[in-house]
mmCIF file of C-alpha atoms and ligand atoms in Angstrom:
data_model
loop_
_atom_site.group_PDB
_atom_site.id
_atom_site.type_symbol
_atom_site.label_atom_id
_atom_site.label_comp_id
_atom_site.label_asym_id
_atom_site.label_seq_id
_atom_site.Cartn_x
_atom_site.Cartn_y
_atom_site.Cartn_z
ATOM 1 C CA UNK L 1 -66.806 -51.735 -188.681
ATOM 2 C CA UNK L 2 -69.552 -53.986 -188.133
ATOM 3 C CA UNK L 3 -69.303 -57.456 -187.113
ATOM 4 C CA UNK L 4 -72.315 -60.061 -186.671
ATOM 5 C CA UNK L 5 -72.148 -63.063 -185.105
ATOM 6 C CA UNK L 6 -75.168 -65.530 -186.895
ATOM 7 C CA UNK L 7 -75.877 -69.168 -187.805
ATOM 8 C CA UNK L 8 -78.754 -70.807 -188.739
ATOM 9 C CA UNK L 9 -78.467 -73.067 -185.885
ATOM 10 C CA UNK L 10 -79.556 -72.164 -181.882
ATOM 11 C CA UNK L 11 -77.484 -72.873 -179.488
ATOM 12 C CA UNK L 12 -74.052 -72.726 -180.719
ATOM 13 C CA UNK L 13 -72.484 -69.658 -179.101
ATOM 14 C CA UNK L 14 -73.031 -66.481 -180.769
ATOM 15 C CA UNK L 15 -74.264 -64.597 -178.108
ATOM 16 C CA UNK L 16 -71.610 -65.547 -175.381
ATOM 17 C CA UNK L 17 -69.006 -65.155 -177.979
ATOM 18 C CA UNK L 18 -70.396 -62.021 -179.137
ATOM 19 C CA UNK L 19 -69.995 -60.947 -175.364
ATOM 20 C CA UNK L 20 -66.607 -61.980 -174.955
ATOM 21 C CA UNK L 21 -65.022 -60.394 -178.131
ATOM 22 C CA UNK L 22 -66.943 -57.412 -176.865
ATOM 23 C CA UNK L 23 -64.876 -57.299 -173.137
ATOM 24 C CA UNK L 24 -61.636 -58.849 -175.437
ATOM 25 C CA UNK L 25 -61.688 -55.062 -177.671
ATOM 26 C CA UNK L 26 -62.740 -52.440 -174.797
ATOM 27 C CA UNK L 27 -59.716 -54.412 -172.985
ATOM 28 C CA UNK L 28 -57.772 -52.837 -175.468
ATOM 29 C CA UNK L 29 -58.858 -49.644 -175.979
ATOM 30 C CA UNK L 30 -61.599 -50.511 -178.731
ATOM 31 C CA UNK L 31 -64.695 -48.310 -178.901
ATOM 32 C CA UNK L 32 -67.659 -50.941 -178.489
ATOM 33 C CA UNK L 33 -71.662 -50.762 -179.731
ATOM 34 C CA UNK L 34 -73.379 -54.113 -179.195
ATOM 35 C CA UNK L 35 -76.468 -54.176 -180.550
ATOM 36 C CA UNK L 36 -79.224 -57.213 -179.985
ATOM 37 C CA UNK L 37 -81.900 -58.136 -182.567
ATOM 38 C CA UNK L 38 -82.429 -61.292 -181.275
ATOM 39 C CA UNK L 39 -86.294 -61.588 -180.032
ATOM 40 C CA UNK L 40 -84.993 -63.067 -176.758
ATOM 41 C CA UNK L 41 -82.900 -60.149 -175.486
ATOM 42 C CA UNK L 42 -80.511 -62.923 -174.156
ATOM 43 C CA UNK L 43 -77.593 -59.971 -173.991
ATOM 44 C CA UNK L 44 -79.572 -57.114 -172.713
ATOM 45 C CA UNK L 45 -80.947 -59.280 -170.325
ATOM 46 C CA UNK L 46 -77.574 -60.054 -168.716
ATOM 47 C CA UNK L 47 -76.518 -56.575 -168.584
ATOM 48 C CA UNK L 48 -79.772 -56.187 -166.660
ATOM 49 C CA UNK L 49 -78.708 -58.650 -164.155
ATOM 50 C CA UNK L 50 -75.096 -57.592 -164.744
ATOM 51 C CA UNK L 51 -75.547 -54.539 -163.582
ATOM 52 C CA UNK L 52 -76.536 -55.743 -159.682
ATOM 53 C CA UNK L 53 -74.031 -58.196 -159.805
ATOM 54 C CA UNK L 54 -70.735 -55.237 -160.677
ATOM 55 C CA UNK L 55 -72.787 -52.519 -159.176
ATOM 56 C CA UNK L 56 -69.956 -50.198 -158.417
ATOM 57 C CA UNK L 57 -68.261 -50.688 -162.003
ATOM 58 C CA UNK L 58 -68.782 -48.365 -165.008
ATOM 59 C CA UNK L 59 -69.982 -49.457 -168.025
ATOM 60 C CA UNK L 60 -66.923 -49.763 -170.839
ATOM 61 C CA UNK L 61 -69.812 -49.971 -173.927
ATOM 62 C CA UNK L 62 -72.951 -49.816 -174.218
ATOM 63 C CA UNK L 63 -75.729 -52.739 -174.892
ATOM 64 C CA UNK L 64 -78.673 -51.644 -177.361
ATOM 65 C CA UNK L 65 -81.650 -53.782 -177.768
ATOM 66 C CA UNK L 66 -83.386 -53.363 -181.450
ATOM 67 C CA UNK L 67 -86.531 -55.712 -182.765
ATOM 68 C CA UNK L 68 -86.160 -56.040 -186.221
ATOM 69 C CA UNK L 69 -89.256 -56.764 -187.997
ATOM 70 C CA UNK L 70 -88.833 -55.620 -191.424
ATOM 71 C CA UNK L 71 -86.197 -55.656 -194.295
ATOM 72 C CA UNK L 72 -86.821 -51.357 -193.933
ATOM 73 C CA UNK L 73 -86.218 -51.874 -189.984
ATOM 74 C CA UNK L 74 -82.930 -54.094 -191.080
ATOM 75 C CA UNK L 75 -81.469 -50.977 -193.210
ATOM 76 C CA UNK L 76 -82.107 -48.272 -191.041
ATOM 77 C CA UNK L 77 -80.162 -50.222 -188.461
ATOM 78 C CA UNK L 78 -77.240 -50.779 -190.678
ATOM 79 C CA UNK L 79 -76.921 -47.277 -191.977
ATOM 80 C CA UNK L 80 -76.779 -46.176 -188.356
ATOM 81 C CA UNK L 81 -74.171 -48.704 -187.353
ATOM 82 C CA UNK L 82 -71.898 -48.646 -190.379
ATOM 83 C CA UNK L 83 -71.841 -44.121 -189.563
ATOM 84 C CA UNK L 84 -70.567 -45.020 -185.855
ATOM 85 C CA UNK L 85 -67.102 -44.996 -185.031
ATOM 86 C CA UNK L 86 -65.519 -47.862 -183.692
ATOM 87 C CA UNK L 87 -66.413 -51.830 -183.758
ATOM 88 C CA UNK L 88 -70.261 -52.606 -183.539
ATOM 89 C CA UNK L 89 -71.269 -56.145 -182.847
ATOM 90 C CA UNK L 90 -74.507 -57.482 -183.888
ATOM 91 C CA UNK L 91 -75.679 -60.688 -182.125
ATOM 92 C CA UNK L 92 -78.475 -62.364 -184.332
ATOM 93 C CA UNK L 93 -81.084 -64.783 -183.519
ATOM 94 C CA UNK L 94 -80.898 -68.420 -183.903
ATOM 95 C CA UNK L 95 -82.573 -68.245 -186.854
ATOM 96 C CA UNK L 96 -82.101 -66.613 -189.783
ATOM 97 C CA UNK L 97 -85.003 -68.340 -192.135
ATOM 98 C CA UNK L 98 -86.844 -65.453 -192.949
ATOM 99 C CA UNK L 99 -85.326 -62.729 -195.490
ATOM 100 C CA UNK L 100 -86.248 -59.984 -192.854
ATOM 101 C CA UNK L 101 -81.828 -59.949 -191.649
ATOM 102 C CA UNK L 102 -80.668 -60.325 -195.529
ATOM 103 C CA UNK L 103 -79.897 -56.252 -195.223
ATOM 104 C CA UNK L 104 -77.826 -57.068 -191.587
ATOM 105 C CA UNK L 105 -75.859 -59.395 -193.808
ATOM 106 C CA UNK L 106 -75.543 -57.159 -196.777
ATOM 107 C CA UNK L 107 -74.400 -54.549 -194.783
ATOM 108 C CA UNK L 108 -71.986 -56.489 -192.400
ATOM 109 C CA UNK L 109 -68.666 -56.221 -192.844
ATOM 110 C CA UNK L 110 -67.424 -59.321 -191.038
ATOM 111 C CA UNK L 111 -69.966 -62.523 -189.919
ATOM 112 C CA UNK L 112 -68.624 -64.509 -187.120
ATOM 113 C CA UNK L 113 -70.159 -68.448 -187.273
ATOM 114 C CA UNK L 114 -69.721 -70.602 -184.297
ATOM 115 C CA UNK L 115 -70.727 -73.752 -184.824
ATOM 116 C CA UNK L 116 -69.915 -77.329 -183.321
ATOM 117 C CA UNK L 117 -68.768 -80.836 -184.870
ATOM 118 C CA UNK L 118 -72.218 -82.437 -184.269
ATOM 119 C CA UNK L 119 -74.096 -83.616 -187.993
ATOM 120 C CA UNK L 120 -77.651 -81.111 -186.999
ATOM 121 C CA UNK L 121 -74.888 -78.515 -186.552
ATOM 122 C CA UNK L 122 -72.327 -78.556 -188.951
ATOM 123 C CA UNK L 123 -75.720 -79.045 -191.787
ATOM 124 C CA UNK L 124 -77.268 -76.121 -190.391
ATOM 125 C CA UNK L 125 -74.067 -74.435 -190.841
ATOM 126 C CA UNK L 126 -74.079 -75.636 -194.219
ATOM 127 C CA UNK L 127 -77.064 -73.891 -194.998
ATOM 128 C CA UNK L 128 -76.056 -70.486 -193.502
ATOM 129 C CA UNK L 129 -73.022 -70.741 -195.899
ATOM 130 C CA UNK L 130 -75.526 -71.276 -198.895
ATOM 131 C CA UNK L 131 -77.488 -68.070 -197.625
ATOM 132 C CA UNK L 132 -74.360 -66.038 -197.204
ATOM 133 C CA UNK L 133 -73.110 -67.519 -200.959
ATOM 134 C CA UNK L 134 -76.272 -66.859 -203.010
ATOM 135 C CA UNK L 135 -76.712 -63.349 -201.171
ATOM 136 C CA UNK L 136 -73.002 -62.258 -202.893
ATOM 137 C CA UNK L 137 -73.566 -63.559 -206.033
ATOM 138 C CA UNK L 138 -76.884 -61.177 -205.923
ATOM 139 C CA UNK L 139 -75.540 -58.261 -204.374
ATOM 140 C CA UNK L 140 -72.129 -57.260 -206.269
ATOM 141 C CA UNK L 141 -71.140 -54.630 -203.971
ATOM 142 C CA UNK L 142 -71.231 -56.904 -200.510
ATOM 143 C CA UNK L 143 -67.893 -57.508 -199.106
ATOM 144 C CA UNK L 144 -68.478 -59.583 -196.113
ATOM 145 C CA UNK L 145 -66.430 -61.999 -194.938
ATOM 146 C CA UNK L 146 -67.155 -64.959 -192.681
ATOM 147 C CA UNK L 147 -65.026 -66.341 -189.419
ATOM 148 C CA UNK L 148 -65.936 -69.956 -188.898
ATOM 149 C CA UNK L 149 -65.516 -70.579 -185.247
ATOM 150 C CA UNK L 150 -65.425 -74.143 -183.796
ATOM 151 C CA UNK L 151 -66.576 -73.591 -180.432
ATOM 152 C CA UNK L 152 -67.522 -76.061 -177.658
ATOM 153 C CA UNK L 153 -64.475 -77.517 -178.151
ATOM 154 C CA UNK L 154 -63.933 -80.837 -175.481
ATOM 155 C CA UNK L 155 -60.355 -82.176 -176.991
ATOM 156 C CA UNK L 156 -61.033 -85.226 -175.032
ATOM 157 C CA UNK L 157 -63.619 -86.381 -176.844
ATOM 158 C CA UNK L 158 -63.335 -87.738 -180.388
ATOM 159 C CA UNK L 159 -62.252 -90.947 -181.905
ATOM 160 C CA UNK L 160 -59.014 -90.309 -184.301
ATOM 161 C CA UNK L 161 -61.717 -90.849 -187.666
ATOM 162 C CA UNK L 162 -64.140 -88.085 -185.815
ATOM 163 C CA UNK L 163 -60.852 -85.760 -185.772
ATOM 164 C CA UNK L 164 -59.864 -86.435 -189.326
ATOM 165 C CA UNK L 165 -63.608 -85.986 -189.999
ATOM 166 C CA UNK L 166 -63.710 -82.381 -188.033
ATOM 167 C CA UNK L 167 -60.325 -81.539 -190.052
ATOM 168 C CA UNK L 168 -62.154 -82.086 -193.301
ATOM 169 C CA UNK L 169 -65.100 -79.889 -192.222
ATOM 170 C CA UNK L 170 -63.144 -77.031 -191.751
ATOM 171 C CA UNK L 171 -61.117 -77.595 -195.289
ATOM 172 C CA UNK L 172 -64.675 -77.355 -196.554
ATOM 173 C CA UNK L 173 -65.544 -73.619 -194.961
ATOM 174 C CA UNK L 174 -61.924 -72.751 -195.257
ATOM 175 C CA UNK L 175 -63.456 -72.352 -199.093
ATOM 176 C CA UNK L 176 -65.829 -70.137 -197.702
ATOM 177 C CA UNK L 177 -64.017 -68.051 -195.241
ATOM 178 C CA UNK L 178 -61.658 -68.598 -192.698
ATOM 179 C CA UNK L 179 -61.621 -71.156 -190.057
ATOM 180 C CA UNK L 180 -60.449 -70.125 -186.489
ATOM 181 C CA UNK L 181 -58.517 -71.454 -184.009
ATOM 182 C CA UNK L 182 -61.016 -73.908 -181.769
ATOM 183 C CA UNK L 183 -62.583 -72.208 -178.576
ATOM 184 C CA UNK L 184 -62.893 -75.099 -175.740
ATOM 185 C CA UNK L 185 -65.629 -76.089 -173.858
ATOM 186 C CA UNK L 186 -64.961 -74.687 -170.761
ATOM 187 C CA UNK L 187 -67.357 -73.357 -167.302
ATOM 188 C CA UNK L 188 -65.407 -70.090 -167.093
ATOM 189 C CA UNK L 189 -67.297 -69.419 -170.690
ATOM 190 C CA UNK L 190 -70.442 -70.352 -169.340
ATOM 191 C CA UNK L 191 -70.116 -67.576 -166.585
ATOM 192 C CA UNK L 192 -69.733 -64.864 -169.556
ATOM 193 C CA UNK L 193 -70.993 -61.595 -169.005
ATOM 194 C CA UNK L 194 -71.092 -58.011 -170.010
ATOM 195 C CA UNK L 195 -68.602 -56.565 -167.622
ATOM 196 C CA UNK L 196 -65.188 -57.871 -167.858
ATOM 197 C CA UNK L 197 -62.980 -61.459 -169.116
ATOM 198 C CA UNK L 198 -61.341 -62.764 -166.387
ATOM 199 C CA UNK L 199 -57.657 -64.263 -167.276
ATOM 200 C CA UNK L 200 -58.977 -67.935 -167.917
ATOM 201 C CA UNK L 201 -61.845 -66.696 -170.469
ATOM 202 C CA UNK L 202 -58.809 -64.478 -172.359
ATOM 203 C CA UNK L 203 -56.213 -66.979 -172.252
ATOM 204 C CA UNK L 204 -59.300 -69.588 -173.681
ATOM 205 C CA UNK L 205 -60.738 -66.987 -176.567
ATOM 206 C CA UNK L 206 -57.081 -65.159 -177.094
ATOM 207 C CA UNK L 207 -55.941 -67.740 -180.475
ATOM 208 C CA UNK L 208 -58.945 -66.947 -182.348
ATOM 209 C CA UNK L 209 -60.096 -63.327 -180.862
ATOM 210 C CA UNK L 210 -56.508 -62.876 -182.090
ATOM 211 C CA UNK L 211 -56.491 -63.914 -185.508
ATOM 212 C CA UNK L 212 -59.754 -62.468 -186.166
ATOM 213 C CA UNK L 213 -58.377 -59.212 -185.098
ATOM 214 C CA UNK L 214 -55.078 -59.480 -187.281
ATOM 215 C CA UNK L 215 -57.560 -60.447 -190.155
ATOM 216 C CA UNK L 216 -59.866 -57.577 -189.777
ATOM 217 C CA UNK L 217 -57.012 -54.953 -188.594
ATOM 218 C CA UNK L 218 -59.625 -53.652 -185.675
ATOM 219 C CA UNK L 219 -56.362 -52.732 -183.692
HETATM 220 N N1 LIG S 1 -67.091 -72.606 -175.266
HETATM 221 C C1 LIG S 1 -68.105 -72.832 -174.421
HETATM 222 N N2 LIG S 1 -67.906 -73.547 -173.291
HETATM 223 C C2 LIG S 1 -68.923 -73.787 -172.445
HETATM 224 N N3 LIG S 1 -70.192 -73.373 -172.634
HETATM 225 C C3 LIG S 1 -70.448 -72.652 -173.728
HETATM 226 C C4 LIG S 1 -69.436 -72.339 -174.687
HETATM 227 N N4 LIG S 1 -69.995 -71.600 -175.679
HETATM 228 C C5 LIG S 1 -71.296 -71.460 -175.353
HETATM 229 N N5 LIG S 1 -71.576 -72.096 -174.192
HETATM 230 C C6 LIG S 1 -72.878 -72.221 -173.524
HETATM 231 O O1 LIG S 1 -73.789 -72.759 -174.481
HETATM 232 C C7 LIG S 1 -75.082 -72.200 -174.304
HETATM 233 C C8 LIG S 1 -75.559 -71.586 -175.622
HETATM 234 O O2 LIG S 1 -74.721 -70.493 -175.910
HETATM 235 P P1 LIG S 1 -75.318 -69.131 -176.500
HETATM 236 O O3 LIG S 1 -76.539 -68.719 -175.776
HETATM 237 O O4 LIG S 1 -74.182 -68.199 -176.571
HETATM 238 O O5 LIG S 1 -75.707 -69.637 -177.957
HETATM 239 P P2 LIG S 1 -76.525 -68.846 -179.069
HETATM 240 O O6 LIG S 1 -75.989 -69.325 -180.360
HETATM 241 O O7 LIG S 1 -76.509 -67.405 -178.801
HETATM 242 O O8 LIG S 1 -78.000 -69.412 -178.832
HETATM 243 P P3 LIG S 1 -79.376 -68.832 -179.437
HETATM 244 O O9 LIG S 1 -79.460 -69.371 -180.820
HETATM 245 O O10 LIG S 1 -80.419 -69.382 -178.528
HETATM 246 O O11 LIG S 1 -79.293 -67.335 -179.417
HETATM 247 C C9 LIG S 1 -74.967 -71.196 -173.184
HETATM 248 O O12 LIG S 1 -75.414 -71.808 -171.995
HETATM 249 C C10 LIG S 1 -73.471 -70.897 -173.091
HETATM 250 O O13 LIG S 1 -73.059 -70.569 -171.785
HETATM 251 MG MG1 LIG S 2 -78.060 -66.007 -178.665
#
């Protein structure tokens, strides 16, 4: 199975939520391949530094980085992925403007979205959905579904019509996909890395790591 985690906008969490799921499934037995084609390395970089900072612990899965410069570059790397065994996640860049990752998306079978309720955000989102609609209606065969996850959740903040408004966001990408429980905004998810999730990042990423597990049937 191959799961990406993309949206058009920077910044909104793919990567540390790509790490997280990624500790969440070896935690339970899942065989893990995460693979990094964004330019800035941001996840084989912290396995770099991870790697001094759990010296004595082994490795649970393994953290591939892969530049893709071409559509051709983009297939190869799915064909390999979607032959392996076990879950592979994909983190993407921040942008996906250029066709050059249309084949990662093709070829995906799930597409995990963060994305906040901020107006740059939830448009940019907007247009990732448009992407991800226009490439099905071209390509019959593609089965991908999306996970919409709000994430950088404060539930402090928010006047009562900014809630209703967030609730009528996510009626409008429930018609695209589904919408998962809300991950909070919280420092113990700032300190993610590619070694273990301690009991406050599980017990803050368990209601939607959960769901999107019972969705896809990974376990
Ligand atoms: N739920 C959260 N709570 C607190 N901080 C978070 C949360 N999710 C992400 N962050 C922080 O937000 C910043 C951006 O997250 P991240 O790098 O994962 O985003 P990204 O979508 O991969 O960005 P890019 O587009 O640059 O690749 C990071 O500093 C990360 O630690
Ligand atoms: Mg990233």
């Amino acid at each position: 199975m191959v799961i990406t985690f993309a949206n058009q906008k920077g910044g909104v969490g793919k990567t540390t939520l790509c790490m997280l799921f990624a500790n969440y499934l070896v935690k339970r037995g899942i065989n893990v391949l995460v693979v990094d084609i964004d330019l800035q390395k941001s996840i084989v970089s912290q396995r770099k530094s991870d790697r001094a900072a759990f010296n004595d612990q082994e490795e649970e899965y393994n953290v591939e980085g892969v530049d893709i410069d071409t559509q051709e570059e983009a297939n190869v790397l799915m064909e390999k992925c979607k032959a392996l065994d076990g879950v592979v996640l994909i983190d993407a860049p921040g942008t996906v403007a250029d066709n050059t990752l249309l084949p990662v998306f093709v070829n995906s079978d799930y597409v995990i979205c963060p994305y906040q309720y901020e107006r740059k955000c939830l448009e940019s989102t907007g247009v990732f959905v448009q992407l991800i609609e226009a490439l099905k209606k071209k390509v019959s065969q593609m089965k991908l579904e999306v996970f919409f996850v709000p994430n950088h959740i404060d539930a402090k903040v928010g006047t009562k019509e900014e809630k209703e408004l967030w609730q009528s966001t996510d009626d409008v990408f429930r018609r695209f996909g589904y919408v998962t429980e809300r991950i909070p905004y919280k420092a113990s998810i700032m300190r993610s890395n590619t070694f273990v999730l301690d009991k406050r990042q599980e017990a803050d990423v368990m209601p939607c790591f959960d769901q999107i597990i019972n969705v896809t049937h990974i376990i």
